[in-house]
mmCIF file with all atom_site columns, C-alpha atoms and ligand atoms in Angstrom:
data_model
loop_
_atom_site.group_PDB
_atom_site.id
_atom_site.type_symbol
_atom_site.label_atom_id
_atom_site.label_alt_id
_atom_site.label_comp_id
_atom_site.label_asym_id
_atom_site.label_entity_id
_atom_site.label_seq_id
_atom_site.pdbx_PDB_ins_code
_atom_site.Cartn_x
_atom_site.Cartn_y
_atom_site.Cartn_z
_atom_site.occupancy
_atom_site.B_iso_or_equiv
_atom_site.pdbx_formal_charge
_atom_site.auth_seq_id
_atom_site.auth_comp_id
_atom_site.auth_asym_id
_atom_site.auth_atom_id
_atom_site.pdbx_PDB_model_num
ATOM   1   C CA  . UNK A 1 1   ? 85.819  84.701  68.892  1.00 81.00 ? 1   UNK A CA  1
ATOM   2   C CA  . UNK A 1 2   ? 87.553  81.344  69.591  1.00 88.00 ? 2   UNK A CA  1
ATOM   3   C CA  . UNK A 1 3   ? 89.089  80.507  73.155  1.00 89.00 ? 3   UNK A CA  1
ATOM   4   C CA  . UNK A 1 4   ? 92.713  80.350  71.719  1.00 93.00 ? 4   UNK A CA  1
ATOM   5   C CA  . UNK A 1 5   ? 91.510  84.144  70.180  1.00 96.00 ? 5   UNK A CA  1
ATOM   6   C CA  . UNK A 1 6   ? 91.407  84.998  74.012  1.00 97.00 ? 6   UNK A CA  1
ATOM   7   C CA  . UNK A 1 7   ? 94.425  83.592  75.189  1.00 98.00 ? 7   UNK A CA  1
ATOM   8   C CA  . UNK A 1 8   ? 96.400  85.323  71.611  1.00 98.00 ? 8   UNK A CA  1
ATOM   9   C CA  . UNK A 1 9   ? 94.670  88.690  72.891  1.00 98.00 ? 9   UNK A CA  1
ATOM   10  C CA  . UNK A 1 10  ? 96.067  88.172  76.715  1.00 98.00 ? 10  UNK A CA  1
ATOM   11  C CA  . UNK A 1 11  ? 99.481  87.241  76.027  1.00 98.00 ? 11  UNK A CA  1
ATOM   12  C CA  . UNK A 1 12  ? 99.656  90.447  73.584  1.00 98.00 ? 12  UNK A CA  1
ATOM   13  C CA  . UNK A 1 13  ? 98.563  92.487  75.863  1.00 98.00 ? 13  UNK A CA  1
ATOM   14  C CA  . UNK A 1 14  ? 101.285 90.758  78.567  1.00 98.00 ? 14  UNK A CA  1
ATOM   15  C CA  . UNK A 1 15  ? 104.047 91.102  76.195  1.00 98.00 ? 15  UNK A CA  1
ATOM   16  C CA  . UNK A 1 16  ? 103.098 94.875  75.451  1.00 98.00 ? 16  UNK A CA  1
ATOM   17  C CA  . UNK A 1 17  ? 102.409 96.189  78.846  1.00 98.00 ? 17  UNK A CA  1
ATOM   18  C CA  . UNK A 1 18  ? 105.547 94.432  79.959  1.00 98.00 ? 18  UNK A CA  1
ATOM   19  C CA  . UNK A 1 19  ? 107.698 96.477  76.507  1.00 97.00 ? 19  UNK A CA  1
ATOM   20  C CA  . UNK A 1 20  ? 106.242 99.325  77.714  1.00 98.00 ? 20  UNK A CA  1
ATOM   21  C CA  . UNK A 1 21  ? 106.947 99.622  81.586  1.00 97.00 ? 21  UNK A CA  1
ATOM   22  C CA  . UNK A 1 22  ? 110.222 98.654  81.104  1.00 96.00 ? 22  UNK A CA  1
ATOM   23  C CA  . UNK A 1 23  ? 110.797 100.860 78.515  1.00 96.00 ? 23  UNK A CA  1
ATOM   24  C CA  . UNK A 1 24  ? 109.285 103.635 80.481  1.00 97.00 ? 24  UNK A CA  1
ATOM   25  C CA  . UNK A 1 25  ? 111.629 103.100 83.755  1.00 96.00 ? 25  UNK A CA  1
ATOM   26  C CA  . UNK A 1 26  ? 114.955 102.326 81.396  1.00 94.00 ? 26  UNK A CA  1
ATOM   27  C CA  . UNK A 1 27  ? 114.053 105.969 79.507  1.00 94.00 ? 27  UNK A CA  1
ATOM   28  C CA  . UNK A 1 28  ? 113.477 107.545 83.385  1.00 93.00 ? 28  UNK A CA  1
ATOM   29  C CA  . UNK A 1 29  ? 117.043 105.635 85.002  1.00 91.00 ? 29  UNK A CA  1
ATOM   30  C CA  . UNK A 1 30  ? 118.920 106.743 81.306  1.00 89.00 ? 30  UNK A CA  1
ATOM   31  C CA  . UNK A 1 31  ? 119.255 102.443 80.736  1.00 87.00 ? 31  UNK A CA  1
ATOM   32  C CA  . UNK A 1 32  ? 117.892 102.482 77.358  1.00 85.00 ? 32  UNK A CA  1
ATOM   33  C CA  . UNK A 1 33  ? 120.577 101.643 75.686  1.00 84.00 ? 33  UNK A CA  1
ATOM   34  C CA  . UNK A 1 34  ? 121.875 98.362  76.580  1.00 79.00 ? 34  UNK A CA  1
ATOM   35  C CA  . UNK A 1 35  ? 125.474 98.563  77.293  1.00 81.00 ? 35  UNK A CA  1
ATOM   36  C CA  . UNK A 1 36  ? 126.666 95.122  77.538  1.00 81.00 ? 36  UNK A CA  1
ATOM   37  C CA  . UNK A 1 37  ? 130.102 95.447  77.955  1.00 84.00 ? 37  UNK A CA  1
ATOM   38  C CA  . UNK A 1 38  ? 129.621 97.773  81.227  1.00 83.00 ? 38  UNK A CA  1
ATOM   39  C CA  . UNK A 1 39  ? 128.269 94.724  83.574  1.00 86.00 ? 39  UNK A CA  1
ATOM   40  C CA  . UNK A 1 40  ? 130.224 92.464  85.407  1.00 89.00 ? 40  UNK A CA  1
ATOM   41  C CA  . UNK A 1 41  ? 128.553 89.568  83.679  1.00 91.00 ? 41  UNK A CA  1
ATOM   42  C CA  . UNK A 1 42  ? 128.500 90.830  80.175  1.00 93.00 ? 42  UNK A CA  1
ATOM   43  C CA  . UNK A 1 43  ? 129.089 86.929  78.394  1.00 94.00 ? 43  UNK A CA  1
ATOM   44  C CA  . UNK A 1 44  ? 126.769 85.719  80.415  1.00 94.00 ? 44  UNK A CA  1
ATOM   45  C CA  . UNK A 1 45  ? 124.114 88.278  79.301  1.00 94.00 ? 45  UNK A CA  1
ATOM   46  C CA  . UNK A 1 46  ? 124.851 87.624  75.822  1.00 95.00 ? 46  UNK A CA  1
ATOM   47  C CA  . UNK A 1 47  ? 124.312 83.958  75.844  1.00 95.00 ? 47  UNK A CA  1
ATOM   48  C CA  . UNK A 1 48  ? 121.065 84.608  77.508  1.00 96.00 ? 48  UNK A CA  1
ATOM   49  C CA  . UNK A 1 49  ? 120.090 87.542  75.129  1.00 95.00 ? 49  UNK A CA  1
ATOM   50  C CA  . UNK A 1 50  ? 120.724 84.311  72.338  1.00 97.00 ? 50  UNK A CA  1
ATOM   51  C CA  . UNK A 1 51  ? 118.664 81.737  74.143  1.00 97.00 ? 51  UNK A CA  1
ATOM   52  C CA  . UNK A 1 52  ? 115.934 84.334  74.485  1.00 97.00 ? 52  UNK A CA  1
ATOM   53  C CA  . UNK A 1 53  ? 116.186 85.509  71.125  1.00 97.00 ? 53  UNK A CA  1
ATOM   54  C CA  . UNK A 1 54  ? 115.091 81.920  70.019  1.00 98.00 ? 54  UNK A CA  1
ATOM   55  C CA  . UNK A 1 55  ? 112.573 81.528  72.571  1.00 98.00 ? 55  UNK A CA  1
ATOM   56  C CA  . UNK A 1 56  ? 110.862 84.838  71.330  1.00 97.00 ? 56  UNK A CA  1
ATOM   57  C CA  . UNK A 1 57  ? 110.786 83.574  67.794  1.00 98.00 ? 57  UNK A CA  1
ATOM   58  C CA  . UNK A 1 58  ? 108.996 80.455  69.037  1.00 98.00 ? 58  UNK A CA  1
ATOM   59  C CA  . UNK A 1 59  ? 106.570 83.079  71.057  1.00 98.00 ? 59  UNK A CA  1
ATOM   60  C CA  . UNK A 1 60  ? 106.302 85.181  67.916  1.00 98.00 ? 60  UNK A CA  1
ATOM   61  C CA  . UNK A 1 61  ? 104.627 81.956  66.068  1.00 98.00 ? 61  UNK A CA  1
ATOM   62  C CA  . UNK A 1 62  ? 102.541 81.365  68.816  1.00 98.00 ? 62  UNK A CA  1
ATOM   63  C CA  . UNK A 1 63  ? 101.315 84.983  68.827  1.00 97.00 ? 63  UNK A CA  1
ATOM   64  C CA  . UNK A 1 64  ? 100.670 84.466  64.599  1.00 97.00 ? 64  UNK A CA  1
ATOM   65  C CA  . UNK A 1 65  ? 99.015  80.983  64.993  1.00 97.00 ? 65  UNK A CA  1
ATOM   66  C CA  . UNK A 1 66  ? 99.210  79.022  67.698  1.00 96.00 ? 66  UNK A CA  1
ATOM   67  C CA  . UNK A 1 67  ? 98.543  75.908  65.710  1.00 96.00 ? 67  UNK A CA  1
ATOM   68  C CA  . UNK A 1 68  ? 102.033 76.380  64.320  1.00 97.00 ? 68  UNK A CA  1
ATOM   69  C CA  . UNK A 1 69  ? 103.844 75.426  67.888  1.00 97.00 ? 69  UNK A CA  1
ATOM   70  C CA  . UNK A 1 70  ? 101.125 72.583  68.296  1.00 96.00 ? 70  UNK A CA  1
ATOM   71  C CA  . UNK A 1 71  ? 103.889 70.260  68.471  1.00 97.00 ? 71  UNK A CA  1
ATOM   72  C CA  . UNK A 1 72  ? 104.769 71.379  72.251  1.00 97.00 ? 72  UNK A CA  1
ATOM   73  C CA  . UNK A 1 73  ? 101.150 71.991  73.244  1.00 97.00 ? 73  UNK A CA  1
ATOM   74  C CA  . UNK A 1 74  ? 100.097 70.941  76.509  1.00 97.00 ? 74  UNK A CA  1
ATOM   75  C CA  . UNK A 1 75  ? 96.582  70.346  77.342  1.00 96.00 ? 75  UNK A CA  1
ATOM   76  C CA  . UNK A 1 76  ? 95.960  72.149  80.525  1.00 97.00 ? 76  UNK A CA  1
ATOM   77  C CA  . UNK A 1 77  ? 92.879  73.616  81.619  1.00 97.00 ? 77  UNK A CA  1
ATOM   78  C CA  . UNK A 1 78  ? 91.118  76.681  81.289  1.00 97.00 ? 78  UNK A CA  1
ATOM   79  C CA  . UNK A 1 79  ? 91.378  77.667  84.967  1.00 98.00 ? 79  UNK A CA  1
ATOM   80  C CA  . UNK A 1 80  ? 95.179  77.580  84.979  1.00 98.00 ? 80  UNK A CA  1
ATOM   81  C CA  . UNK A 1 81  ? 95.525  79.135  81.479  1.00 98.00 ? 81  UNK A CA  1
ATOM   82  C CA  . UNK A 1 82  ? 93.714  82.036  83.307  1.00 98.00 ? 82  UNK A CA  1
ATOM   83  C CA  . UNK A 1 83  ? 95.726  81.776  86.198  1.00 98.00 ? 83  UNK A CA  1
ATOM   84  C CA  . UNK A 1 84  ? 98.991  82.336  83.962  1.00 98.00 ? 84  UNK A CA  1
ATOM   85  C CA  . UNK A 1 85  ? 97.377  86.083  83.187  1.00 98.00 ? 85  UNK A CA  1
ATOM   86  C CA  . UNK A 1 86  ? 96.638  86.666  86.973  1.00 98.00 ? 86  UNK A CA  1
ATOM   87  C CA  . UNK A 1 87  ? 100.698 85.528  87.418  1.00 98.00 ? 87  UNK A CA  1
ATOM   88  C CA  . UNK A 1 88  ? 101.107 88.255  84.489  1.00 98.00 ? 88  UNK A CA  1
ATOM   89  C CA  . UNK A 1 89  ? 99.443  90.788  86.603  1.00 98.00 ? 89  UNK A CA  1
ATOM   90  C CA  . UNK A 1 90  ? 101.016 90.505  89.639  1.00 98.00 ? 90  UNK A CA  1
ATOM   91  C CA  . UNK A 1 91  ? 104.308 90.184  87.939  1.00 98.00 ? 91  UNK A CA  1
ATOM   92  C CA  . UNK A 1 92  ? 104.104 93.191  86.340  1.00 98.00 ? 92  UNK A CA  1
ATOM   93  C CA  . UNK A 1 93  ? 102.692 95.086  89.750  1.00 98.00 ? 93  UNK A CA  1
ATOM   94  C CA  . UNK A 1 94  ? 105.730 94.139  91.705  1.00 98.00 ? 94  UNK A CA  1
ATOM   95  C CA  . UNK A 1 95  ? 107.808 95.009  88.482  1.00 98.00 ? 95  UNK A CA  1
ATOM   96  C CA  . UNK A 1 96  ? 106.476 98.825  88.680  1.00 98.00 ? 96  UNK A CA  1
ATOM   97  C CA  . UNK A 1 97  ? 106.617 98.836  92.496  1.00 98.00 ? 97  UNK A CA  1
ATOM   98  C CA  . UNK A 1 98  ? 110.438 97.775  92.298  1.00 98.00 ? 98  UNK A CA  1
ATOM   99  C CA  . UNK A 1 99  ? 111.137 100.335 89.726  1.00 97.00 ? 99  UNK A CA  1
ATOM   100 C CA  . UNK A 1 100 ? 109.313 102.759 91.251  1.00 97.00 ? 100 UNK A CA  1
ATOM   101 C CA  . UNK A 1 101 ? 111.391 102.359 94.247  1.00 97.00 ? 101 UNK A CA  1
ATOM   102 C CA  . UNK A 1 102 ? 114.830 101.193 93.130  1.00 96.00 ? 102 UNK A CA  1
ATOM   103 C CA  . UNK A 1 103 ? 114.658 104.562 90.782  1.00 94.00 ? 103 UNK A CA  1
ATOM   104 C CA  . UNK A 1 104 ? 118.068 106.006 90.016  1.00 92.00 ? 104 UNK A CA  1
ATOM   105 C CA  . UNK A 1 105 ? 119.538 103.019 91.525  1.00 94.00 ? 105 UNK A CA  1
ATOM   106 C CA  . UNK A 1 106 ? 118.593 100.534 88.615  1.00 94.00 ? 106 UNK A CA  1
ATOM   107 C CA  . UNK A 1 107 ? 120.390 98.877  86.005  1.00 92.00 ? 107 UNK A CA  1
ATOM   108 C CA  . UNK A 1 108 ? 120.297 96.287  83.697  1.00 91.00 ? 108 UNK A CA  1
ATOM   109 C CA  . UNK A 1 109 ? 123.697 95.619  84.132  1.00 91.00 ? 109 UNK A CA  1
ATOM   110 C CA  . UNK A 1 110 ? 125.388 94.728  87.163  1.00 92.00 ? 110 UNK A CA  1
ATOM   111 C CA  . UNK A 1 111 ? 126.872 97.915  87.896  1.00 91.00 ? 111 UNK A CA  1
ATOM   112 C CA  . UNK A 1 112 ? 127.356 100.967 90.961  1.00 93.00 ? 112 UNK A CA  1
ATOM   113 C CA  . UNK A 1 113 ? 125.929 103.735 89.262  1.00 88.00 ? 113 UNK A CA  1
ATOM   114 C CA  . UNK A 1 114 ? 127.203 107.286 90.441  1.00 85.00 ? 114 UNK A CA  1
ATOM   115 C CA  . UNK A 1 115 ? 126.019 108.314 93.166  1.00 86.00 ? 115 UNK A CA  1
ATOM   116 C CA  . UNK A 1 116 ? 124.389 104.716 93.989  1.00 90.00 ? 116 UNK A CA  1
ATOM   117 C CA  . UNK A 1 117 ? 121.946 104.910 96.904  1.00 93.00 ? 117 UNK A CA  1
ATOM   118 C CA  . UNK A 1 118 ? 121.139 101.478 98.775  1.00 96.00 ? 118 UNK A CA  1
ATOM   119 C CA  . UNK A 1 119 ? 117.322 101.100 98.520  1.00 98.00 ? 119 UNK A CA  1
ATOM   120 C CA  . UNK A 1 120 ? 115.886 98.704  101.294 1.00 98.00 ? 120 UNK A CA  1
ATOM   121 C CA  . UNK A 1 121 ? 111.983 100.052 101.140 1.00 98.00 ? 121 UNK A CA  1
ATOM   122 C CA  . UNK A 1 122 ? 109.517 98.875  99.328  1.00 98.00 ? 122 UNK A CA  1
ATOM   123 C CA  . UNK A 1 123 ? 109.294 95.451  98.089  1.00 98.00 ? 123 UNK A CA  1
ATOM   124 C CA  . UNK A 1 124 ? 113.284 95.511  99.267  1.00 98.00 ? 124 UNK A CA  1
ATOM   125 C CA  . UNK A 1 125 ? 112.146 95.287  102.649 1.00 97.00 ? 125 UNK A CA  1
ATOM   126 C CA  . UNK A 1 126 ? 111.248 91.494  102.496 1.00 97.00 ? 126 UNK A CA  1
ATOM   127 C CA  . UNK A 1 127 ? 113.511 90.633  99.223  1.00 97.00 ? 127 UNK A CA  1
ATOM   128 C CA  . UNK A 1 128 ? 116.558 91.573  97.617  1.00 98.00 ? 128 UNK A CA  1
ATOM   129 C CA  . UNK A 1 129 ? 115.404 90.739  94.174  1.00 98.00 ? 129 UNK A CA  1
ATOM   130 C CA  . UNK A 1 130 ? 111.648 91.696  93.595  1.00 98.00 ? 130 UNK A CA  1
ATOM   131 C CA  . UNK A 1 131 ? 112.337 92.611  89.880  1.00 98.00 ? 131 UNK A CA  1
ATOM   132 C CA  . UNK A 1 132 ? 114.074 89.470  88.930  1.00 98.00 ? 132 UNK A CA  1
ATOM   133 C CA  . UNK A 1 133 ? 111.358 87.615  90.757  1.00 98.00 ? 133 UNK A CA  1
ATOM   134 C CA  . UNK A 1 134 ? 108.435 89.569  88.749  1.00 98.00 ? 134 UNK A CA  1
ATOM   135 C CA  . UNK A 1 135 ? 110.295 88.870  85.368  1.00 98.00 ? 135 UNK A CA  1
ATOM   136 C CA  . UNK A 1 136 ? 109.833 84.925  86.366  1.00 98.00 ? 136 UNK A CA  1
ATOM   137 C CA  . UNK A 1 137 ? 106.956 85.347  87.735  1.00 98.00 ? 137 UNK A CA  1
ATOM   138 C CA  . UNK A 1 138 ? 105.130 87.190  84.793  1.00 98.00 ? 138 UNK A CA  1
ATOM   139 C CA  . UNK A 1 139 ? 106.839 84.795  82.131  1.00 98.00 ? 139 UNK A CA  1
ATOM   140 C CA  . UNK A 1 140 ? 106.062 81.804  83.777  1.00 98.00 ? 140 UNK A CA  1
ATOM   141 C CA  . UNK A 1 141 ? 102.673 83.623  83.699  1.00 98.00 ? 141 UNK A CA  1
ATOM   142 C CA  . UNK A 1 142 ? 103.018 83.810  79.677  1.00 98.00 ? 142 UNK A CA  1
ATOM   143 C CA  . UNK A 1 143 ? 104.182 80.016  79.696  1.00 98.00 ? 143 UNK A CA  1
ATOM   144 C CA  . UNK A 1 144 ? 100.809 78.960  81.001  1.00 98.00 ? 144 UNK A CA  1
ATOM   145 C CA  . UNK A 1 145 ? 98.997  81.257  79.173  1.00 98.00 ? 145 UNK A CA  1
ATOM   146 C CA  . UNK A 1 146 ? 100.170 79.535  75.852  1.00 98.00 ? 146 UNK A CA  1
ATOM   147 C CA  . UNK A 1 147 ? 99.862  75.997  77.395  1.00 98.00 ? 147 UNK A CA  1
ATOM   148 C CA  . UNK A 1 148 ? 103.489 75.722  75.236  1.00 98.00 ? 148 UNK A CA  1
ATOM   149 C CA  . UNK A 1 149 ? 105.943 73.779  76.468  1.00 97.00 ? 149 UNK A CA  1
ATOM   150 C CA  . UNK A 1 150 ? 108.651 75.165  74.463  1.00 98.00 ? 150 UNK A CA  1
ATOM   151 C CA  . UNK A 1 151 ? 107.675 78.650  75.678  1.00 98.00 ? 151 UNK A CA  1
ATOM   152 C CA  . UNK A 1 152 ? 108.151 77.462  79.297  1.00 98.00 ? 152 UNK A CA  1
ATOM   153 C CA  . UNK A 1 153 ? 111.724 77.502  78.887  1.00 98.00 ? 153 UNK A CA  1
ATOM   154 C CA  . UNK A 1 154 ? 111.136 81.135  78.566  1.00 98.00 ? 154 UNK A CA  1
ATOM   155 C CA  . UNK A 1 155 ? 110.921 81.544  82.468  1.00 98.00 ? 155 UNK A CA  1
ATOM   156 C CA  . UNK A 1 156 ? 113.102 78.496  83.073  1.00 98.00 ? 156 UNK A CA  1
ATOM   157 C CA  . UNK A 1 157 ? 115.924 80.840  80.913  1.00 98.00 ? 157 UNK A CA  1
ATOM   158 C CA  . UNK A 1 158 ? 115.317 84.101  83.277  1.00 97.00 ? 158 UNK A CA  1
ATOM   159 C CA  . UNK A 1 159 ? 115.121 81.726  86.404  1.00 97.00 ? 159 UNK A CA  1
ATOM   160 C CA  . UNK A 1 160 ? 118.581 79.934  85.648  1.00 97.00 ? 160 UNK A CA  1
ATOM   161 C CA  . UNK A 1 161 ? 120.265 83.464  84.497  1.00 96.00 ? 161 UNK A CA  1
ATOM   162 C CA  . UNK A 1 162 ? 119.133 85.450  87.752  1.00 97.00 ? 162 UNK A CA  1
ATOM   163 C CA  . UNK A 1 163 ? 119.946 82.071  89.809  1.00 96.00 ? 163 UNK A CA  1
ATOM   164 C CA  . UNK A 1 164 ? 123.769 82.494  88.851  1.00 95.00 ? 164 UNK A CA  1
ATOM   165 C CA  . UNK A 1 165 ? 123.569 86.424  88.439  1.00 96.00 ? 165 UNK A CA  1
ATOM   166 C CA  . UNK A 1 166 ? 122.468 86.999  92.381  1.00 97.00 ? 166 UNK A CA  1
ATOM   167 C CA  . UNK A 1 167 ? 125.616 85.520  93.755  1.00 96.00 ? 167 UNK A CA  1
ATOM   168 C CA  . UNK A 1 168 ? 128.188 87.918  91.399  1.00 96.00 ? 168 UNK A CA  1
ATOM   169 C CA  . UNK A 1 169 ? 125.410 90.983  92.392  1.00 97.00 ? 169 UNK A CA  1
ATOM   170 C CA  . UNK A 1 170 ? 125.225 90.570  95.806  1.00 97.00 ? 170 UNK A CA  1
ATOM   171 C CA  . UNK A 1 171 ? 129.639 90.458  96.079  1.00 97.00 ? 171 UNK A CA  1
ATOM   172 C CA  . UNK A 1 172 ? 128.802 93.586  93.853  1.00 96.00 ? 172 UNK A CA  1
ATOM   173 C CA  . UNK A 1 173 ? 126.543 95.067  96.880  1.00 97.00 ? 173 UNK A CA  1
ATOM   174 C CA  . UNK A 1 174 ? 128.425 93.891  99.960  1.00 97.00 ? 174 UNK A CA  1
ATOM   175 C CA  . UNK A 1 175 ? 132.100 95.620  97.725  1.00 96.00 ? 175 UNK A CA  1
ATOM   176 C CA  . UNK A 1 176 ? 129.794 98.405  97.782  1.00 96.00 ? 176 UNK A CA  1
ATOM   177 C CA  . UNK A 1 177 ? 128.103 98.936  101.038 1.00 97.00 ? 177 UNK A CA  1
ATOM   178 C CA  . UNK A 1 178 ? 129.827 96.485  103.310 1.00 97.00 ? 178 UNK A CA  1
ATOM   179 C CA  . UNK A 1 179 ? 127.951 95.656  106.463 1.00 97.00 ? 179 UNK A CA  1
ATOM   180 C CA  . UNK A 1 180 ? 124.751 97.554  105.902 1.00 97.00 ? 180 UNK A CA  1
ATOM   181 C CA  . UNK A 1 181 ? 124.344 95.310  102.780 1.00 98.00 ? 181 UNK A CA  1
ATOM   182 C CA  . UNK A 1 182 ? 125.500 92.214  104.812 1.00 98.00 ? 182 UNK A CA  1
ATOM   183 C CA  . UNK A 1 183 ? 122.736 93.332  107.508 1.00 98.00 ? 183 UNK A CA  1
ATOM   184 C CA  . UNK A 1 184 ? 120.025 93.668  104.699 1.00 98.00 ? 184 UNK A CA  1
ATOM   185 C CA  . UNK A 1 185 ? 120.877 90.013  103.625 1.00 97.00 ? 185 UNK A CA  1
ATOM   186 C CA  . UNK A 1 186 ? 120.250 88.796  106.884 1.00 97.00 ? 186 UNK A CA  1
ATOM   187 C CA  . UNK A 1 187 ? 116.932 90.300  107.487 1.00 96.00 ? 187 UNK A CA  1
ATOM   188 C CA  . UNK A 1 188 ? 115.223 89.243  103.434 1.00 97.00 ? 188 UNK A CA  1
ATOM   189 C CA  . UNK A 1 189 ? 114.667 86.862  101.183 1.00 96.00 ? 189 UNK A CA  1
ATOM   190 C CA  . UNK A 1 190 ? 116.174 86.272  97.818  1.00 96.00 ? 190 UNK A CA  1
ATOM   191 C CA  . UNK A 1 191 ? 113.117 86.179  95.775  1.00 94.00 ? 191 UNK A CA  1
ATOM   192 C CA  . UNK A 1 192 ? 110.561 85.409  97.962  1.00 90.00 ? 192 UNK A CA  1
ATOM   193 C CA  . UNK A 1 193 ? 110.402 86.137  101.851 1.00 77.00 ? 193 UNK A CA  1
ATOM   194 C CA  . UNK A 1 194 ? 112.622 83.116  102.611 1.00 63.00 ? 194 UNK A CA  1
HETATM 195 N N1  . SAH B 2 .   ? 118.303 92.622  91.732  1.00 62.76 ? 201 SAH B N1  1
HETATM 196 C C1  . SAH B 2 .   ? 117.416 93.732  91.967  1.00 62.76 ? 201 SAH B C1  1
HETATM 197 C C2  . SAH B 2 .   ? 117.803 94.923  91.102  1.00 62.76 ? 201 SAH B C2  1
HETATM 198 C C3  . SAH B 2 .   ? 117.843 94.650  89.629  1.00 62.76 ? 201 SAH B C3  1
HETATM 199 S S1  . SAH B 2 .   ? 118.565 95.984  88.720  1.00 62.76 ? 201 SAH B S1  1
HETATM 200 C C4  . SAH B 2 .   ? 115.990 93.326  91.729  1.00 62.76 ? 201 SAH B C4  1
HETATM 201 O O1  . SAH B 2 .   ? 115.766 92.237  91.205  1.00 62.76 ? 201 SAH B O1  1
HETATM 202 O O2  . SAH B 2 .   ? 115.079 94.072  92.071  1.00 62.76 ? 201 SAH B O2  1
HETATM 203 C C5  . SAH B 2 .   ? 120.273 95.589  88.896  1.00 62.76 ? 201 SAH B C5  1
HETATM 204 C C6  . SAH B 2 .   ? 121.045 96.656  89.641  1.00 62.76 ? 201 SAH B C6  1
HETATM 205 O O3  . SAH B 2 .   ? 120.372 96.979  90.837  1.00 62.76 ? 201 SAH B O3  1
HETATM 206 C C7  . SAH B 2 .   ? 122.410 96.150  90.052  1.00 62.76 ? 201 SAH B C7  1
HETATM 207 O O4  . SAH B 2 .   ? 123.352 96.629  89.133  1.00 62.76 ? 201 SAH B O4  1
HETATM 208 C C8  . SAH B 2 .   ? 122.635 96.724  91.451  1.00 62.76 ? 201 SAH B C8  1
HETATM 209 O O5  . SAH B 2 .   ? 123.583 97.741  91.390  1.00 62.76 ? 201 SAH B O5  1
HETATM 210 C C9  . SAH B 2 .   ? 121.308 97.353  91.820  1.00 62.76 ? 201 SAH B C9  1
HETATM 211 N N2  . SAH B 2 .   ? 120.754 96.900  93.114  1.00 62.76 ? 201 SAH B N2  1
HETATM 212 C C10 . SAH B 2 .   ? 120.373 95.654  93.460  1.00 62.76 ? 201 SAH B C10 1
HETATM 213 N N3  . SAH B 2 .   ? 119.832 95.647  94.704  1.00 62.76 ? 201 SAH B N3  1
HETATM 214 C C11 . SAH B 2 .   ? 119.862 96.926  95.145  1.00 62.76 ? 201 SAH B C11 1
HETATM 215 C C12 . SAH B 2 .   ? 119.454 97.579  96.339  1.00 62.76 ? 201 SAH B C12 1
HETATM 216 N N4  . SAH B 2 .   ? 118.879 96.903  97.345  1.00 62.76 ? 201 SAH B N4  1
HETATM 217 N N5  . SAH B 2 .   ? 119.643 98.916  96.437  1.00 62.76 ? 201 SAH B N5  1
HETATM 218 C C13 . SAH B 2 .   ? 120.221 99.607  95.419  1.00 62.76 ? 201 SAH B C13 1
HETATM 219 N N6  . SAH B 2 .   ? 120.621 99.065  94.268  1.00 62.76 ? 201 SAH B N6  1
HETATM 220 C C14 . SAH B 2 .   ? 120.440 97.736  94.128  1.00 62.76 ? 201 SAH B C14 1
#
């Protein structure tokens, strides 16, 4: 089996464990079905939903031969091709962790769901956005998996959406729980501990 075999075989298995988990917590919270018109930032959703689409196509190529997206190919090195899966599986631990404690309280829109429960354990004790950062972190994971340079924009596309989402969602929280929310900010990190 060839060495770009390997890497074909880990971002499959990325992309698919990634379907799956967040298929499994949007089926537990009743998100399945994407509702764009129910979150506060619905256009902007749907402009990244585009970009994305694209992006995936150039993924999907990848995934069928990666000599057909040679013309972004970077030449990095084995070690940090591997070190994109390790990114993949620690992104997708914190993404189950957050799930697993954000539970009824999740959306994919930016919305108060009824009866709406301010969740501050977990990986919410040190930051207020430890799904957003596992959805960079495993895609940037994927991104140097592929050694693609095209693909990269992948993460760069979820980094720039949740950049200028976090602002409108936090209003969201502090409309929502006033000062305990405002206290929570003061004591985390966005998406990391600072
Ligand atoms: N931004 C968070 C949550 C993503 S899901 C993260 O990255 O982990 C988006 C929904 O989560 C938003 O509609 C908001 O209502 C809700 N939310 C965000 N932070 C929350 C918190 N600390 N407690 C409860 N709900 C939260």
């Amino acid at each position: 089996m060839s060495r770009e075999t390997l890497y074909q075989i880990a971002v499959l298995v990325s992309l698919v464990a990634f379907l799956a988990l967040r298929a499994y917590y949007r089926r537990k919270t009743g998100t399945l079905e994407l509702n764009l018109s129910s979150s506060r930032d619905s256009a902007r959703m749907r402009v990244l939903l585009l970009i994305l689409g694209v992006l995936a196509l150039g993924l999907l190529l990848w995934l069928i031969n990666p000599s057909w997206m040679s013309w972004f190919a970077l030449a990095l090195p084995e070690w940090l091709r591997w070190s994109g899966f390790a990114l993949v599986i620690a992104g997708l631990a914190l993404l189950s962790w957050a799930h697993q404690t954000l539970s009824a309280s999740f959306s994919g829109n930016l919305e108060i769901r009824e009866q709406h429960k301010l969740v501050t354990n977990g990986p919410y004790r040190w930051i207020r956005h430890p799904i957003y950062a596992a959805i960079i972190l495993w895609s940037a994971g994927l991104a140097l998996i592929t050694a693609n340079w095209f693909i990269a924009f992948i993460p760069l596309a979820f980094a720039l959406f949740f950049i200028l989402r976090v602002p409108d969602e936090e209003k969201m929280m502090v409309e929502a729980f006033g000062d305990e929310y405002r206290d929570y900010m003061k004591r985390t990190g966005r998406f990391w501990t600072w």
